[in-house]
Amino acid sequence: MTEADLIKGLIAKDEGAWKTLVDQYQILVYNVCYGFLQNSHDAQDLTQDIFIEVFNNAHKFRGDSKLSTWLYRISSNRSLNFIRNNKKWRFWKELSSFFVDDERGESQESEEPMDSDEKYELQERSRLLYDAISRLPENQRIAFTLHKIEDLPYTEIAEVMNVTLPAVESLMHRAKVNLRKTLTPVLK
Amino acid sequence: MDCKTFEEQILDGLDLNKDTSGAKALEEHLASCSSCKAFQQVVYSGLESMGSGRRSVNDPELFQSIQNKRLSSGSGIASRPNQVAKIVRISAPVAMAAASVLLGIWLGGRILTYTAQPNEETVSVNTAPELYALEIHMNDESSEFIENYLSGN
Ligand SMILES: [Zn+2]
């Protein structure tokens, strides 16, 4: 099925097209959500919601970009919305992570078993970086996460964010300056 | 080169395994600079760790879960098992919240008992009720938030 056929099928609310979309793009959507949220339950919930939204709004897809670009855009925006709407909730979640094994630690598949000190240190480093990324302005956060975690090239990020290539370069530069400003004093 | 330049290279993802003059200079600097070493560890292993929960294979049940959620979103019937799972999932943080509120009440009480001592010259008569009111307000907000969260999910 070509992408054009898939989109036609989605607009026509065709069940086969709908299943193909989920099969082809669920890893993309889930991984973007996970990159932003760092929590598998939330990423899974949000992935479901995003596909439902895509199903309901397929007719709004203008076809001027790839389907994957559209999905990267929706997934990034919905992830940030989720974070914005759940700020209070995150507080309790973070509080509980002191007592319960952290989500990130549980999901790590390591070839060699880590002792608890190593595991703690890795979680701590991951938390420091995630906190620093969380403090970035949203556009810088999207650019940094898509580039560093999703491994998207700047050209594709420009399409996802609907900005020019120099704008992405500028966002990435400012993101790195801000991350240095946040992390350096903590690590001195 | 100074630490700032090396930190920028670390954020750019300079590959230490590559045999380049830049990689060699960074490696030499990391051997003697503990703060750049710590920065490199946070960035490199932090990024690796943040990417470690990503999926590389499809979840075979996702399509069915989405279908169920979509079909039930109007009726709200099939969302119940999910709701139970959510309540189980949030039980630890809610217990934590309740413990924090109780701790707040207890600490508030202790502080008020202390500040309301009559022999404390700097404490005015009105201070204790004001502090108490602030404490009550905070607790009201916390329980209202928890109630809203539970009813909203
Ligand atoms: Zn240095």
GROMACS .gro file of C-alpha atoms and ligand atoms in nm:
model
  342
    1MET     CA    1   0.000   0.000   0.000
    2THR     CA    2   0.151   0.336  -0.102
    3GLU     CA    3   0.140   0.631   0.134
    4ALA     CA    4  -0.118   0.802  -0.087
    5ASP     CA    5  -0.339   0.490  -0.075
    6LEU     CA    6  -0.296   0.471   0.299
    7ILE     CA    7  -0.404   0.832   0.344
    8LYS     CA    8  -0.702   0.781   0.115
    9GLY     CA    9  -0.798   0.476   0.319
   10LEU     CA   10  -0.766   0.668   0.643
   11ILE     CA   11  -0.984   0.950   0.518
   12ALA     CA   12  -1.241   0.690   0.409
   13LYS     CA   13  -1.217   0.537   0.763
   14ASP     CA   14  -1.112   0.207   0.611
   15GLU     CA   15  -1.035  -0.055   0.880
   16GLY     CA   16  -0.745  -0.208   0.681
   17ALA     CA   17  -0.577   0.127   0.629
   18TRP     CA   18  -0.624   0.206   0.997
   19LYS     CA   19  -0.451  -0.119   1.102
   20THR     CA   20  -0.170  -0.064   0.850
   21LEU     CA   21  -0.110   0.282   0.994
   22VAL     CA   22  -0.084   0.147   1.349
   23ASP     CA   23   0.143  -0.139   1.240
   24GLN     CA   24   0.373   0.084   1.037
   25TYR     CA   25   0.401   0.380   1.268
   26GLN     CA   26   0.344   0.262   1.625
   27ILE     CA   27   0.717   0.238   1.699
   28LEU     CA   28   0.774   0.592   1.573
   29VAL     CA   29   0.487   0.737   1.778
   30TYR     CA   30   0.568   0.540   2.093
   31ASN     CA   31   0.939   0.623   2.081
   32VAL     CA   32   0.879   0.996   2.036
   33CYS     CA   33   0.637   0.994   2.332
   34TYR     CA   34   0.882   0.791   2.539
   35GLY     CA   35   1.166   1.028   2.449
   36PHE     CA   36   0.970   1.319   2.594
   37LEU     CA   37   0.794   1.147   2.886
   38GLN     CA   38   1.051   0.885   2.994
   39ASN     CA   39   0.768   0.668   3.125
   40SER     CA   40   0.643   0.359   2.943
   41HIS     CA   41   0.286   0.364   3.084
   42ASP     CA   42   0.231   0.728   2.989
   43ALA     CA   43   0.396   0.677   2.649
   44GLN     CA   44   0.170   0.378   2.582
   45ASP     CA   45  -0.146   0.568   2.684
   46LEU     CA   46  -0.049   0.869   2.478
   47THR     CA   47   0.036   0.653   2.174
   48GLN     CA   48  -0.318   0.516   2.181
   49ASP     CA   49  -0.467   0.867   2.211
   50ILE     CA   50  -0.252   0.997   1.924
   51PHE     CA   51  -0.366   0.720   1.688
   52ILE     CA   52  -0.728   0.788   1.781
   53GLU     CA   53  -0.671   1.156   1.709
   54VAL     CA   54  -0.510   1.071   1.375
   55PHE     CA   55  -0.804   0.847   1.291
   56ASN     CA   56  -1.051   1.125   1.373
   57ASN     CA   57  -0.855   1.395   1.193
   58ALA     CA   58  -0.709   1.212   0.892
   59HIS     CA   59  -0.907   1.441   0.661
   60LYS     CA   60  -0.704   1.736   0.795
   61PHE     CA   61  -0.377   1.591   0.665
   62ARG     CA   62  -0.283   1.827   0.382
   63GLY     CA   63  -0.049   1.586   0.209
   64ASP     CA   64   0.226   1.849   0.172
   65SER     CA   65   0.462   1.646   0.390
   66LYS     CA   66   0.530   1.282   0.461
   67LEU     CA   67   0.295   1.096   0.694
   68SER     CA   68   0.589   1.030   0.925
   69THR     CA   69   0.661   1.406   0.948
   70TRP     CA   70   0.299   1.467   1.047
   71LEU     CA   71   0.319   1.191   1.309
   72TYR     CA   72   0.647   1.325   1.451
   73ARG     CA   73   0.478   1.667   1.479
   74ILE     CA   74   0.161   1.539   1.646
   75SER     CA   75   0.357   1.310   1.880
   76SER     CA   76   0.595   1.588   1.990
   77ASN     CA   77   0.315   1.839   2.045
   78ARG     CA   78   0.093   1.592   2.231
   79SER     CA   79   0.383   1.484   2.451
   80LEU     CA   80   0.449   1.844   2.553
   81ASN     CA   81   0.076   1.899   2.611
   82PHE     CA   82   0.073   1.591   2.830
   83ILE     CA   83   0.368   1.721   3.033
   84ARG     CA   84   0.206   2.065   3.064
   85ASN     CA   85  -0.124   1.919   3.181
   86ASN     CA   86   0.037   1.681   3.426
   87LYS     CA   87   0.286   1.905   3.603
   88LYS     CA   88   0.123   1.862   3.944
   89TRP     CA   89   0.098   1.491   3.891
   90ARG     CA   90   0.466   1.467   3.807
   91PHE     CA   91   0.548   1.606   4.150
   92TRP     CA   92   0.388   1.309   4.322
   93LYS     CA   93   0.538   1.072   4.074
   94GLU     CA   94   0.885   1.202   4.136
   95LEU     CA   95   0.826   1.187   4.509
   96SER     CA   96   0.724   0.822   4.481
   97SER     CA   97   1.028   0.737   4.271
   98PHE     CA   98   1.235   0.779   4.586
   99PHE     CA   99   1.063   0.471   4.722
  100VAL     CA  100   0.967   0.269   4.416
  101ASP     CA  101   1.209   0.139   4.153
  102ASP     CA  102   1.215   0.397   3.880
  103GLU     CA  103   1.045   0.330   3.548
  104ARG     CA  104   1.357   0.407   3.352
  105GLY     CA  105   1.565   0.167   3.555
  106GLU     CA  106   1.313  -0.113   3.511
  107SER     CA  107   1.297  -0.078   3.137
  108GLN     CA  108   1.669  -0.086   3.084
  109GLU     CA  109   1.783  -0.397   2.912
  110SER     CA  110   2.147  -0.438   2.995
  111GLU     CA  111   2.361  -0.724   2.872
  112GLU     CA  112   2.558  -0.734   3.196
  113PRO     CA  113   2.378  -0.721   3.529
  114MET     CA  114   2.448  -0.393   3.710
  115ASP     CA  115   2.506  -0.368   4.082
  116SER     CA  116   2.278  -0.130   4.270
  117ASP     CA  117   2.541   0.147   4.297
  118GLU     CA  118   2.598   0.143   3.922
  119LYS     CA  119   2.226   0.137   3.859
  120TYR     CA  120   2.171   0.428   4.097
  121GLU     CA  121   2.449   0.629   3.935
  122LEU     CA  122   2.310   0.568   3.588
  123GLN     CA  123   1.960   0.669   3.702
  124GLU     CA  124   2.097   0.977   3.868
  125ARG     CA  125   2.284   1.086   3.551
  126SER     CA  126   1.977   1.017   3.344
  127ARG     CA  127   1.762   1.220   3.587
  128LEU     CA  128   2.005   1.514   3.583
  129LEU     CA  129   2.001   1.527   3.204
  130TYR     CA  130   1.624   1.479   3.182
  131ASP     CA  131   1.566   1.759   3.435
  132ALA     CA  132   1.797   1.990   3.240
  133ILE     CA  133   1.617   1.908   2.913
  134SER     CA  134   1.281   1.965   3.088
  135ARG     CA  135   1.387   2.321   3.171
  136LEU     CA  136   1.448   2.410   2.807
  137PRO     CA  137   1.194   2.628   2.626
  138GLU     CA  138   0.957   2.399   2.433
  139ASN     CA  139   1.094   2.461   2.082
  140GLN     CA  140   1.449   2.395   2.198
  141ARG     CA  141   1.330   2.085   2.381
  142ILE     CA  142   1.160   1.947   2.069
  143ALA     CA  143   1.465   2.012   1.851
  144PHE     CA  144   1.708   1.863   2.105
  145THR     CA  145   1.495   1.554   2.180
  146LEU     CA  146   1.422   1.477   1.815
  147HIS     CA  147   1.789   1.516   1.723
  148LYS     CA  148   1.961   1.352   2.018
  149ILE     CA  149   1.712   1.081   2.113
  150GLU     CA  150   1.524   1.020   1.788
  151ASP     CA  151   1.838   1.077   1.582
  152LEU     CA  152   1.652   1.292   1.329
  153PRO     CA  153   1.867   1.509   1.101
  154TYR     CA  154   1.822   1.888   1.120
  155THR     CA  155   1.649   1.894   0.779
  156GLU     CA  156   1.376   1.659   0.899
  157ILE     CA  157   1.338   1.845   1.228
  158ALA     CA  158   1.287   2.163   1.024
  159GLU     CA  159   0.998   1.994   0.842
  160VAL     CA  160   0.848   1.854   1.162
  161MET     CA  161   0.864   2.191   1.334
  162ASN     CA  162   0.770   2.380   1.021
  163VAL     CA  163   1.069   2.612   1.048
  164THR     CA  164   1.379   2.679   0.837
  165LEU     CA  165   1.704   2.487   0.867
  166PRO     CA  166   1.891   2.789   1.019
  167ALA     CA  167   1.611   2.816   1.275
  168VAL     CA  168   1.672   2.455   1.382
  169GLU     CA  169   2.047   2.521   1.400
  170SER     CA  170   1.978   2.822   1.618
  171LEU     CA  171   1.740   2.624   1.844
  172MET     CA  172   1.998   2.350   1.886
  173HIS     CA  173   2.273   2.601   1.963
  174ARG     CA  174   2.058   2.773   2.227
  175ALA     CA  175   1.951   2.436   2.371
  176LYS     CA  176   2.315   2.338   2.419
  177VAL     CA  177   2.403   2.673   2.578
  178ASN     CA  178   2.110   2.636   2.819
  179LEU     CA  179   2.197   2.276   2.903
  180ARG     CA  180   2.553   2.380   2.984
  181LYS     CA  181   2.420   2.660   3.204
  182THR     CA  182   2.196   2.417   3.394
  183LEU     CA  183   2.432   2.122   3.424
  184THR     CA  184   2.771   2.283   3.483
  185PRO     CA  185   2.696   2.438   3.827
  186VAL     CA  186   2.540   2.109   3.947
  187LEU     CA  187   2.845   1.910   3.846
  188LYS     CA  188   3.120   2.143   3.976
  189MET     CA  189   4.100   2.498   2.467
  190ASP     CA  190   3.892   2.567   2.776
  191CYS     CA  191   3.624   2.364   2.954
  192LYS     CA  192   3.343   2.548   2.772
  193THR     CA  193   3.474   2.430   2.434
  194PHE     CA  194   3.506   2.073   2.556
  195GLU     CA  195   3.154   2.081   2.702
  196GLU     CA  196   3.022   2.200   2.366
  197GLN     CA  197   3.202   1.914   2.193
  198ILE     CA  198   3.049   1.669   2.441
  199LEU     CA  199   2.699   1.805   2.370
  200ASP     CA  200   2.774   1.783   1.998
  201GLY     CA  201   2.830   1.413   2.056
  202LEU     CA  202   3.197   1.397   1.965
  203ASP     CA  203   3.283   1.031   1.927
  204LEU     CA  204   3.579   0.944   2.149
  205ASN     CA  205   3.630   0.616   1.968
  206LYS     CA  206   3.717   0.793   1.644
  207ASP     CA  207   4.081   0.852   1.577
  208THR     CA  208   4.070   1.229   1.530
  209SER     CA  209   4.274   1.510   1.681
  210GLY     CA  210   3.953   1.650   1.839
  211ALA     CA  211   3.874   1.319   2.008
  212LYS     CA  212   4.233   1.287   2.133
  213ALA     CA  213   4.231   1.639   2.278
  214LEU     CA  214   3.899   1.576   2.452
  215GLU     CA  215   4.017   1.244   2.592
  216GLU     CA  216   4.333   1.407   2.731
  217HIS     CA  217   4.131   1.687   2.888
  218LEU     CA  218   3.882   1.443   3.045
  219ALA     CA  219   4.170   1.257   3.209
  220SER     CA  220   4.268   1.570   3.401
  221CYS     CA  221   3.942   1.765   3.444
  222SER     CA  222   3.692   1.610   3.685
  223SER     CA  223   3.406   1.853   3.609
  224CYS     CA  224   3.424   1.790   3.231
  225LYS     CA  225   3.447   1.418   3.304
  226ALA     CA  226   3.129   1.440   3.516
  227PHE     CA  227   2.963   1.648   3.241
  228GLN     CA  228   3.057   1.389   2.980
  229GLN     CA  229   2.921   1.103   3.193
  230VAL     CA  230   2.589   1.280   3.249
  231VAL     CA  231   2.545   1.365   2.881
  232TYR     CA  232   2.664   1.038   2.729
  233SER     CA  233   2.513   0.790   2.971
  234GLY     CA  234   2.210   1.015   3.031
  235LEU     CA  235   2.126   1.014   2.659
  236GLU     CA  236   2.190   0.642   2.637
  237SER     CA  237   1.967   0.577   2.935
  238MET     CA  238   1.691   0.805   2.807
  239GLY     CA  239   1.688   0.611   2.482
  240SER     CA  240   1.699   0.271   2.646
  241GLY     CA  241   1.322   0.232   2.692
  242ARG     CA  242   1.256   0.281   2.321
  243ARG     CA  243   1.086   0.004   2.128
  244SER     CA  244   1.218  -0.175   1.826
  245VAL     CA  245   0.935  -0.425   1.780
  246ASN     CA  246   0.562  -0.371   1.748
  247ASP     CA  247   0.327  -0.429   2.038
  248PRO     CA  248   0.091  -0.692   1.892
  249GLU     CA  249  -0.194  -0.582   2.120
  250LEU     CA  250  -0.173  -0.211   2.050
  251PHE     CA  251  -0.419  -0.206   1.760
  252GLN     CA  252  -0.683  -0.388   1.964
  253SER     CA  253  -0.624  -0.162   2.265
  254ILE     CA  254  -0.668   0.145   2.046
  255GLN     CA  255  -0.986   0.000   1.895
  256ASN     CA  256  -1.125  -0.072   2.242
  257LYS     CA  257  -1.038   0.274   2.365
  258ARG     CA  258  -1.182   0.440   2.057
  259LEU     CA  259  -1.508   0.244   2.068
  260SER     CA  260  -1.549   0.292   2.441
  261SER     CA  261  -1.465   0.661   2.447
  262GLY     CA  262  -1.830   0.744   2.373
  263SER     CA  263  -1.989   0.492   2.611
  264GLY     CA  264  -1.720   0.494   2.878
  265ILE     CA  265  -1.791   0.127   2.958
  266ALA     CA  266  -1.468  -0.037   2.854
  267SER     CA  267  -1.256   0.220   3.030
  268ARG     CA  268  -1.318   0.063   3.369
  269PRO     CA  269  -1.043  -0.203   3.371
  270ASN     CA  270  -0.803   0.069   3.264
  271GLN     CA  271  -0.928   0.284   3.547
  272VAL     CA  272  -0.859   0.009   3.800
  273ALA     CA  273  -0.508  -0.030   3.663
  274LYS     CA  274  -0.459   0.345   3.693
  275ILE     CA  275  -0.576   0.349   4.053
  276VAL     CA  276  -0.335   0.066   4.135
  277ARG     CA  277  -0.058   0.254   3.957
  278ILE     CA  278  -0.120   0.577   4.143
  279SER     CA  279  -0.162   0.415   4.483
  280ALA     CA  280   0.203   0.465   4.582
  281PRO     CA  281   0.212   0.838   4.496
  282VAL     CA  282  -0.126   0.894   4.664
  283ALA     CA  283  -0.001   0.719   4.977
  284MET     CA  284   0.302   0.945   4.955
  285ALA     CA  285   0.077   1.249   4.916
  286ALA     CA  286  -0.129   1.149   5.217
  287ALA     CA  287   0.187   1.092   5.420
  288SER     CA  288   0.318   1.434   5.314
  289VAL     CA  289  -0.009   1.601   5.415
  290LEU     CA  290  -0.006   1.429   5.753
  291LEU     CA  291   0.359   1.521   5.799
  292GLY     CA  292   0.271   1.881   5.706
  293ILE     CA  293  -0.008   1.889   5.963
  294TRP     CA  294   0.217   1.741   6.229
  295LEU     CA  295   0.507   1.975   6.151
  296GLY     CA  296   0.267   2.270   6.127
  297GLY     CA  297   0.132   2.180   6.469
  298ARG     CA  298   0.483   2.153   6.612
  299ILE     CA  299   0.583   2.490   6.464
  300LEU     CA  300   0.266   2.655   6.590
  301THR     CA  301   0.315   2.510   6.935
  302TYR     CA  302   0.666   2.647   6.931
  303THR     CA  303   0.584   2.990   6.785
  304ALA     CA  304   0.279   3.034   7.005
  305GLN     CA  305   0.488   3.017   7.321
  306PRO     CA  306   0.389   3.321   7.533
  307ASN     CA  307   0.748   3.391   7.635
  308GLU     CA  308   0.858   3.437   7.272
  309GLU     CA  309   0.894   3.816   7.246
  310THR     CA  310   0.901   3.847   6.869
  311VAL     CA  311   0.577   3.658   6.800
  312SER     CA  312   0.269   3.873   6.785
  313VAL     CA  313  -0.073   3.752   6.897
  314ASN     CA  314  -0.201   3.719   6.539
  315THR     CA  315   0.084   3.513   6.400
  316ALA     CA  316  -0.036   3.172   6.513
  317PRO     CA  317  -0.385   3.186   6.355
  318GLU     CA  318  -0.235   3.315   6.027
  319LEU     CA  319   0.013   3.033   6.009
  320TYR     CA  320  -0.261   2.789   6.089
  321ALA     CA  321  -0.480   2.927   5.812
  322LEU     CA  322  -0.197   2.890   5.560
  323GLU     CA  323  -0.150   2.530   5.663
  324ILE     CA  324  -0.520   2.452   5.627
  325HIS     CA  325  -0.527   2.616   5.284
  326MET     CA  326  -0.234   2.409   5.162
  327ASN     CA  327  -0.393   2.088   5.285
  328ASP     CA  328  -0.726   2.175   5.123
  329GLU     CA  329  -0.551   2.228   4.792
  330SER     CA  330  -0.366   1.900   4.814
  331SER     CA  331  -0.674   1.692   4.887
  332GLU     CA  332  -0.873   1.882   4.623
  333PHE     CA  333  -0.601   1.803   4.369
  334ILE     CA  334  -0.604   1.433   4.459
  335GLU     CA  335  -0.984   1.423   4.440
  336ASN     CA  336  -0.980   1.600   4.103
  337TYR     CA  337  -0.720   1.363   3.974
  338LEU     CA  338  -0.913   1.055   4.084
  339SER     CA  339  -1.246   1.179   3.953
  340GLY     CA  340  -1.086   1.295   3.627
  341ASN     CA  341  -0.937   0.954   3.561
  342ZN      ZN  342   3.726   2.082   3.181
   0.00000   0.00000   0.00000
